[in-house]
Coordinates of N, CA, C and O in Angstrom, one line a residue:
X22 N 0.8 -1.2 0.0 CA 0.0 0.0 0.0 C 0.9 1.3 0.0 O 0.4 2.3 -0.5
X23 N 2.0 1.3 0.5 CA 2.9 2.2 0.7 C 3.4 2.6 -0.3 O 3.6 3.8 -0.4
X24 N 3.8 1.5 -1.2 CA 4.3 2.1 -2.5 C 3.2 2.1 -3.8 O 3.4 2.2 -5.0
X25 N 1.8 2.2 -3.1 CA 1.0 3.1 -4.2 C 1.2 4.6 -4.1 O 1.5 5.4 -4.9
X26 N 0.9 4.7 -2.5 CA 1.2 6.3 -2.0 C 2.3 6.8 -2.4 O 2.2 8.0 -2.4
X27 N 3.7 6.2 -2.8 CA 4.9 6.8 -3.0 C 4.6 7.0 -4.7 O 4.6 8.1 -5.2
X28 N 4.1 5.4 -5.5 CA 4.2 6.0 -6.9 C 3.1 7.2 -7.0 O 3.5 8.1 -7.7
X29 N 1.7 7.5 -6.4 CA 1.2 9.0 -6.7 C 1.6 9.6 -6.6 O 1.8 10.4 -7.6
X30 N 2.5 10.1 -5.0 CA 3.3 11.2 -4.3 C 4.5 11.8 -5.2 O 5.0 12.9 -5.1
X31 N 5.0 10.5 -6.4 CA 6.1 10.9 -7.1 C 5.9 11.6 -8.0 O 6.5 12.6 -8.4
X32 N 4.8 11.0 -8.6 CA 3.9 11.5 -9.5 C 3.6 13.4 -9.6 O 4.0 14.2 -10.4
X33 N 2.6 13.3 -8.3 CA 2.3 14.9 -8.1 C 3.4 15.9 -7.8 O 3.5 17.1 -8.0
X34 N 4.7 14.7 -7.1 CA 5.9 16.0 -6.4 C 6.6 16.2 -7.9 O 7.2 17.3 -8.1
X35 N 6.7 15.2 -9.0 CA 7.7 15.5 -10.4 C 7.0 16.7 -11.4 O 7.3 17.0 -12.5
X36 N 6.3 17.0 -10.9 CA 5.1 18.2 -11.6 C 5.5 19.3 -10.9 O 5.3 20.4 -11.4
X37 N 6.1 19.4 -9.9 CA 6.6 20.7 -9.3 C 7.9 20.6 -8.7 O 8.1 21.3 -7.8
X38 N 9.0 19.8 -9.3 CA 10.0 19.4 -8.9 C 10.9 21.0 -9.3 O 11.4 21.9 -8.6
X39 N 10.9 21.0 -10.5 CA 11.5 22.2 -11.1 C 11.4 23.3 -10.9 O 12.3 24.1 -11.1
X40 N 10.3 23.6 -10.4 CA 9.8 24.7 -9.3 C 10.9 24.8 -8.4 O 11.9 25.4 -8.3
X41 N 10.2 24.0 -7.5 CA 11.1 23.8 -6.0 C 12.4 24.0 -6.5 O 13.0 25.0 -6.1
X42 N 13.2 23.2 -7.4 CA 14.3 22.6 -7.4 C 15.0 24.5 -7.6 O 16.0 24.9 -7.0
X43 N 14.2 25.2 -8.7 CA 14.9 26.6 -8.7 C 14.8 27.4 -7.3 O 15.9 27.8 -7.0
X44 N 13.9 27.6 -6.5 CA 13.9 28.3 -5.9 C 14.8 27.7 -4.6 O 15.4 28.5 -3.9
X45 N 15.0 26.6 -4.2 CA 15.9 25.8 -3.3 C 17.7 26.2 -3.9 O 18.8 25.9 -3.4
X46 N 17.5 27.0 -5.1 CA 18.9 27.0 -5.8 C 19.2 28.5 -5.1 O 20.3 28.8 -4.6
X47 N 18.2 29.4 -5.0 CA 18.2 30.8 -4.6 C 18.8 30.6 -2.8 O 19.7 31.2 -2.2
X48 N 17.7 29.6 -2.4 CA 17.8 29.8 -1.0 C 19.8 29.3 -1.0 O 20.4 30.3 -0.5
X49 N 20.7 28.4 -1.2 CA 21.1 27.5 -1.3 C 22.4 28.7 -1.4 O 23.4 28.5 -0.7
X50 N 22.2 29.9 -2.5 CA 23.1 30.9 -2.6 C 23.1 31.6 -1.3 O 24.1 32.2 -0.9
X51 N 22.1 31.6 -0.7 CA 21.9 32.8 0.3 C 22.7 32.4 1.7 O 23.5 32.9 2.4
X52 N 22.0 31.0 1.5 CA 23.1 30.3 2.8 C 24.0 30.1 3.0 O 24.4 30.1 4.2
X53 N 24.9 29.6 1.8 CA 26.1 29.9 1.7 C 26.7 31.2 2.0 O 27.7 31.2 2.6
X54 N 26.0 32.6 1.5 CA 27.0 33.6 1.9 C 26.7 34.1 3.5 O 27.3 35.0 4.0
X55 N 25.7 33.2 4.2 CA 25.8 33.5 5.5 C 26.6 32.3 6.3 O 26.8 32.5 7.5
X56 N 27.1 31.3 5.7 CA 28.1 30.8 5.9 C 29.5 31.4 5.7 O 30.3 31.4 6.7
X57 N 29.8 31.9 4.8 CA 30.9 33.0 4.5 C 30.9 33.6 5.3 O 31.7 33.3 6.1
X58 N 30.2 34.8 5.7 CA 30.3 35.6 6.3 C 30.5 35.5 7.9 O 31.3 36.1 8.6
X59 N 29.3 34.3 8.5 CA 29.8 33.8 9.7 C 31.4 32.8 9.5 O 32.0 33.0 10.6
X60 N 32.0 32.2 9.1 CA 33.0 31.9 8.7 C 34.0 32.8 9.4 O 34.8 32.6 10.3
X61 N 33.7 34.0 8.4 CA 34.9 34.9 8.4 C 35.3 36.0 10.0 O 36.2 36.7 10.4
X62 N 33.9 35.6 10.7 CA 33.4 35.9 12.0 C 34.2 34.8 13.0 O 34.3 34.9 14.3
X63 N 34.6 34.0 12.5 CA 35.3 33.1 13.5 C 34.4 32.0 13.9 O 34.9 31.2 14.7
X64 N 33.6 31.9 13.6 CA 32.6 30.8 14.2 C 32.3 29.6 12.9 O 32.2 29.5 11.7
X65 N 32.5 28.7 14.2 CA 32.8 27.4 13.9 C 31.8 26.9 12.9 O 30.7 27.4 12.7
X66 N 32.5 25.7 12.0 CA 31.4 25.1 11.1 C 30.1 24.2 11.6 O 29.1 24.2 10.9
X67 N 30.1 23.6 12.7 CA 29.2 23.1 13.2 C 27.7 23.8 14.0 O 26.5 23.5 14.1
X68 N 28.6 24.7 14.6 CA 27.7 25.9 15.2 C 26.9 26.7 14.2 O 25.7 26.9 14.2
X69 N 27.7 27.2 13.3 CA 26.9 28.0 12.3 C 25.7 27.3 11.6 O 24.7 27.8 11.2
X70 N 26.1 25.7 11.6 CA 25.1 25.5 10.2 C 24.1 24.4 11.3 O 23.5 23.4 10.8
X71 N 24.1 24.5 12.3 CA 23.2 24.5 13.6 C 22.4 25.2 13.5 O 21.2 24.9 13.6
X72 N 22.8 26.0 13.5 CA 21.9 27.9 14.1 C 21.0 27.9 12.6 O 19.8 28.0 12.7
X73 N 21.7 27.8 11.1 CA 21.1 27.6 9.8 C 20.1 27.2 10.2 O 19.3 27.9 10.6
X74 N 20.0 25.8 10.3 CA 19.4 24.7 10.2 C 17.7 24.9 11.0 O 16.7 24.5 10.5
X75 N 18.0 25.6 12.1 CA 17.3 25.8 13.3 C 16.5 26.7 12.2 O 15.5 26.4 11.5
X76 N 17.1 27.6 12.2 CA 16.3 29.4 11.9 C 15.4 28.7 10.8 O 14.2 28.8 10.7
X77 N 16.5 27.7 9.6 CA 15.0 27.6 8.5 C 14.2 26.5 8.7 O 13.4 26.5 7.8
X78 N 14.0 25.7 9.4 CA 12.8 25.0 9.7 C 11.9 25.5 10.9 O 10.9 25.0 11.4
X79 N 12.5 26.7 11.2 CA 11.4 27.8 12.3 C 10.7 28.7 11.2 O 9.5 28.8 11.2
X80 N 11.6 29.4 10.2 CA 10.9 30.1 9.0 C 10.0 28.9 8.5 O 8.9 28.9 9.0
X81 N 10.3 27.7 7.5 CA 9.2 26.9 7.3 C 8.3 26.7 7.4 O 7.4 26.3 6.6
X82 N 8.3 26.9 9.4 CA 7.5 26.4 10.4 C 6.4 27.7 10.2 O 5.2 27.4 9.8
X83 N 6.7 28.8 10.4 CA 6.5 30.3 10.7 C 5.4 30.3 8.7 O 4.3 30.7 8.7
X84 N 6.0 29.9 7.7 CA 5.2 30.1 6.5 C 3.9 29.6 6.5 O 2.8 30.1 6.2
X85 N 4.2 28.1 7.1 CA 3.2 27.2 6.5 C 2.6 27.6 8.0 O 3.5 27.0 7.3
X86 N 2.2 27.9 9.3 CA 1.3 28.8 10.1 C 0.6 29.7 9.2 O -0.6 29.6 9.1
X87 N 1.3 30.4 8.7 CA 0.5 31.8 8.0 C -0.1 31.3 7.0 O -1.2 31.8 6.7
X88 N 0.6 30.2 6.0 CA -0.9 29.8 4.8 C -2.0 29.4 5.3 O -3.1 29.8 4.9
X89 N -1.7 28.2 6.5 CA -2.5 27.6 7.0 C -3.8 28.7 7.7 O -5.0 28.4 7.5
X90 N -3.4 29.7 8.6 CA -3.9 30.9 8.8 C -4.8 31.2 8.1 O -6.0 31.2 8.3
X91 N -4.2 31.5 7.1 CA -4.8 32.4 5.5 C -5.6 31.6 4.8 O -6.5 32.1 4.0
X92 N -5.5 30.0 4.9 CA -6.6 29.3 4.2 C -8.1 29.0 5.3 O -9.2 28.7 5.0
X93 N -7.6 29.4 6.7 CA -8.8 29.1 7.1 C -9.5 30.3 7.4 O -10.6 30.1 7.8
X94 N -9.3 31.3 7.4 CA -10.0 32.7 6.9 C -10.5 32.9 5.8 O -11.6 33.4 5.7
X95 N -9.6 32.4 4.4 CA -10.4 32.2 3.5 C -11.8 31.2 3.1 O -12.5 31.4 2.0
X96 N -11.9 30.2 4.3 CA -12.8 29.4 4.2 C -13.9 29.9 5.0 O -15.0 29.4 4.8
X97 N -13.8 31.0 5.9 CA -14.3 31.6 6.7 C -15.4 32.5 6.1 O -16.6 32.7 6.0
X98 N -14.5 32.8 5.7 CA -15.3 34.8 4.2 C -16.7 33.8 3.3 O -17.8 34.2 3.1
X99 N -15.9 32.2 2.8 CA -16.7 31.9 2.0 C -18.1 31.4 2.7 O -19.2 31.5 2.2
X100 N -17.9 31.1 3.8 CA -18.9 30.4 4.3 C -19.7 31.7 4.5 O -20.8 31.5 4.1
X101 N -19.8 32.8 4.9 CA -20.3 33.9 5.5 C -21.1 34.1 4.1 O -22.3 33.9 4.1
X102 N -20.6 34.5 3.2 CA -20.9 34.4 1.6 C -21.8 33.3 1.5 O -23.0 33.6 1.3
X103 N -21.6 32.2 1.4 CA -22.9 31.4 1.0 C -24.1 31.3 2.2 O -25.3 31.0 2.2
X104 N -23.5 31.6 3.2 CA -24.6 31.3 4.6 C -25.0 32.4 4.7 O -25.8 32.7 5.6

């Protein structure tokens, strides 16, 4: 059963792979030069890409709140609208 869910999942994620795949190239630049730059600050490689790591699965965390937010307000408006 699991690998029906994986062959759909592959299915729907290869439709937006290229998407993702550009904008993960953007973030990918960015982090690196905050690696540089903490680098050049003296701070260690483990520490820094700790602290990385932390901040973007709290931003992640912090986006998908706010769609999530935004989709259930928008379900809100509709219902007031048809009711």
């Amino acid at each position: 059963m699991a690998t029906d869910y994986t062959n759909r999942m592959d299915a729907i994620f290869e439709t937006w792979e290229f998407h993702l795949f550009e904008k993960l190239g953007g973030v990918d630049r960015i982090v690196a030069s905050i690696q540089s730059e903490a680098a050049l600050f003296g701070i260690p490689y483990d520490a820094r890409t700790e602290y990385i790591n932390k901040k973007l699965v709290d931003m992640i965390d912090q986006i998908a709140e706010k769609r999530e937010a935004h989709s259930q307000g928008s379900r809100r408006k509709a219902k007031k609208k048809i009711g």
